[in-house]
Amino acid sequence: AQSVTQPDIHITVSEGASLELRCNYSYGATPYLFWYVQSPGQGLQLLLKYFSGDTLVQGIKGFEAEFKRSQSSFNLRKPSVHWSDAAEYFCAYAGGTSYGKLTFGQGTILTVHP
Amino acid sequence: GAVVSQHPSWVICKSGTSVKIECRSLDFQATTMFWYRQFPKQSLMLMATSNEGSKATYEQGVEKDKFLINHASLTLSTLTVTSAHPEDSSFYICSASLGGQGLGYGYTFGSGTRLTVV
């Protein structure tokens, strides 16, 4: 079965530092990949998505992600983190036998120190 | 654009009662909506896929008689938790596909409903 793995449950960075959140998927064909952010008690906001084409995807709030087929990865990056970026981040996948449905990773909680 | 409104944002109910959660697409037609459940500090688990005018498709292990889903119009899907018990307490989130079953348009999420059963 297809799956999405976020290896890091919790990451702490200092404000202004760079950030990379890891996401790995297991699926043979090109997947549809998403990154969402969730603040406590809130719904999910789409940061960016990859369907095809350029493997470096730009999103909102200064985030970007790179699709690497050889590594089955779709890592999220931001060059300089702001305190307001503290939240939980979910990588999600759609495609294959789960066509039309999103499968989420376990989530990564980001803490930002001043 | 592409806003999904979910109501209520929180609800407390007594054990044995039923609770209805609404999910509305405000500025687009959502032929397909999804209902998720999220336990504290855990990821989102898909409960069911709701298609306008037809029966919902439930994921394995989800009790369809407990979690009733109705998608009677292109802008409204409802989830009714019947005979709620404390173990049903959770955060429920709806999502709408922006392109029906097509993946090319992505998904948008409601703000979630915190259900507490006492």
Tab-separated table of C-alpha atoms in Angstrom, chain B residues 13-116:
chain	number	residue	atom	x	y	z
B	13	CYS	CA	-22.791	16.626	23.829
B	14	LYS	CA	-24.062	14.040	26.247
B	15	SER	CA	-23.336	10.393	25.725
B	16	GLY	CA	-26.061	8.717	23.688
B	17	THR	CA	-27.094	11.809	21.744
B	18	SER	CA	-26.409	12.571	18.093
B	19	VAL	CA	-24.402	15.439	16.678
B	20	LYS	CA	-24.462	16.831	13.159
B	21	ILE	CA	-21.467	18.561	11.592
B	22	GLU	CA	-21.885	20.592	8.411
B	23	CYS	CA	-19.370	21.222	5.691
B	24	ARG	CA	-20.204	23.815	3.041
B	25	SER	CA	-18.319	24.887	-0.039
B	26	LEU	CA	-18.906	28.626	-0.203
B	27	ASP	CA	-17.779	29.681	-3.643
B	28	PHE	CA	-17.557	26.503	-5.664
B	29	GLN	CA	-19.409	23.270	-6.217
B	30	ALA	CA	-17.945	20.280	-4.476
B	31	THR	CA	-19.010	17.028	-6.031
B	32	THR	CA	-16.678	15.165	-3.738
B	33	MET	CA	-16.012	15.828	-0.078
B	34	PHE	CA	-13.953	13.907	2.430
B	35	TRP	CA	-14.319	13.480	6.164
B	36	TYR	CA	-11.287	13.002	8.375
B	37	ARG	CA	-10.794	12.285	12.030
B	38	GLN	CA	-7.783	13.458	13.962
B	39	PHE	CA	-6.858	12.251	17.423
B	40	PRO	CA	-4.663	14.464	19.624
B	41	LYS	CA	-1.101	14.654	18.393
B	42	GLN	CA	-1.870	12.304	15.520
B	43	SER	CA	-2.345	12.570	11.808
B	44	LEU	CA	-5.575	12.776	9.864
B	45	MET	CA	-7.331	9.525	9.131
B	46	LEU	CA	-9.769	9.425	6.251
B	47	MET	CA	-13.174	8.217	7.397
B	48	ALA	CA	-15.232	8.419	4.238
B	49	THR	CA	-15.598	9.922	0.805
B	50	SER	CA	-18.838	11.714	0.125
B	51	ASN	CA	-20.153	12.100	-3.397
B	52	GLU	CA	-23.089	14.350	-4.176
B	53	GLY	CA	-26.239	12.394	-4.787
B	54	SER	CA	-24.864	8.993	-3.903
B	55	LYS	CA	-23.930	6.944	-0.888
B	56	ALA	CA	-20.706	7.689	0.893
B	57	THR	CA	-17.779	5.325	0.628
B	58	TYR	CA	-16.424	4.438	4.043
B	59	GLU	CA	-12.885	3.424	4.841
B	60	GLN	CA	-12.222	0.072	6.380
B	61	GLY	CA	-13.010	-0.016	10.071
B	62	VAL	CA	-15.340	3.003	10.048
B	63	GLU	CA	-18.858	2.235	11.250
B	64	LYS	CA	-21.224	3.572	8.625
B	65	ASP	CA	-24.197	3.311	10.969
B	66	LYS	CA	-22.459	5.441	13.572
B	67	PHE	CA	-21.056	8.046	11.223
B	68	LEU	CA	-23.848	8.977	8.839
B	69	ILE	CA	-22.814	11.055	5.852
B	70	ASN	CA	-25.194	12.919	3.600
B	71	HIS	CA	-24.150	14.897	0.536
B	72	ALA	CA	-27.497	16.079	-0.755
B	73	SER	CA	-26.290	19.113	-2.672
B	74	LEU	CA	-23.205	20.307	-4.490
B	75	THR	CA	-22.348	22.651	-1.625
B	76	LEU	CA	-23.226	20.734	1.507
B	77	SER	CA	-22.085	17.528	3.129
B	78	THR	CA	-23.035	16.558	6.665
B	79	LEU	CA	-21.560	14.097	9.124
B	80	THR	CA	-23.836	12.888	11.900
B	81	VAL	CA	-22.281	11.076	14.813
B	82	THR	CA	-25.108	8.915	16.125
B	83	SER	CA	-25.405	7.713	19.701
B	84	ALA	CA	-22.152	9.400	20.551
B	85	HIS	CA	-19.880	7.980	23.208
B	86	PRO	CA	-16.784	9.427	24.882
B	87	GLU	CA	-14.524	7.441	22.541
B	88	ASP	CA	-16.026	9.403	19.634
B	89	SER	CA	-14.517	12.578	21.049
B	90	SER	CA	-12.104	13.837	18.447
B	91	PHE	CA	-11.343	16.547	15.929
B	92	TYR	CA	-13.295	16.081	12.707
B	93	ILE	CA	-12.223	17.845	9.523
B	94	CYS	CA	-13.920	17.968	6.149
B	95	SER	CA	-12.265	18.564	2.836
B	96	ALA	CA	-13.515	19.259	-0.647
B	97	SER	CA	-11.958	18.269	-3.892
B	98	LEU	CA	-11.671	21.242	-6.155
B	99	GLY	CA	-11.981	19.170	-9.281
B	100	GLY	CA	-14.348	16.339	-8.425
B	101	GLN	CA	-12.316	13.176	-8.476
B	102	GLY	CA	-9.624	14.880	-10.483
B	103	LEU	CA	-6.416	15.431	-8.616
B	104	GLY	CA	-5.204	18.299	-10.715
B	105	TYR	CA	-6.922	20.926	-8.644
B	106	GLY	CA	-6.090	19.938	-5.110
B	107	TYR	CA	-8.173	20.003	-2.011
B	108	THR	CA	-9.340	22.597	0.476
B	109	PHE	CA	-10.096	21.963	4.129
B	110	GLY	CA	-12.602	23.186	6.653
B	111	SER	CA	-11.440	24.566	9.976
B	112	GLY	CA	-12.475	21.459	11.865
B	113	THR	CA	-14.939	20.553	14.610
B	114	ARG	CA	-13.856	19.602	18.095
B	115	LEU	CA	-16.369	17.074	19.435
B	116	THR	CA	-16.391	16.284	23.133
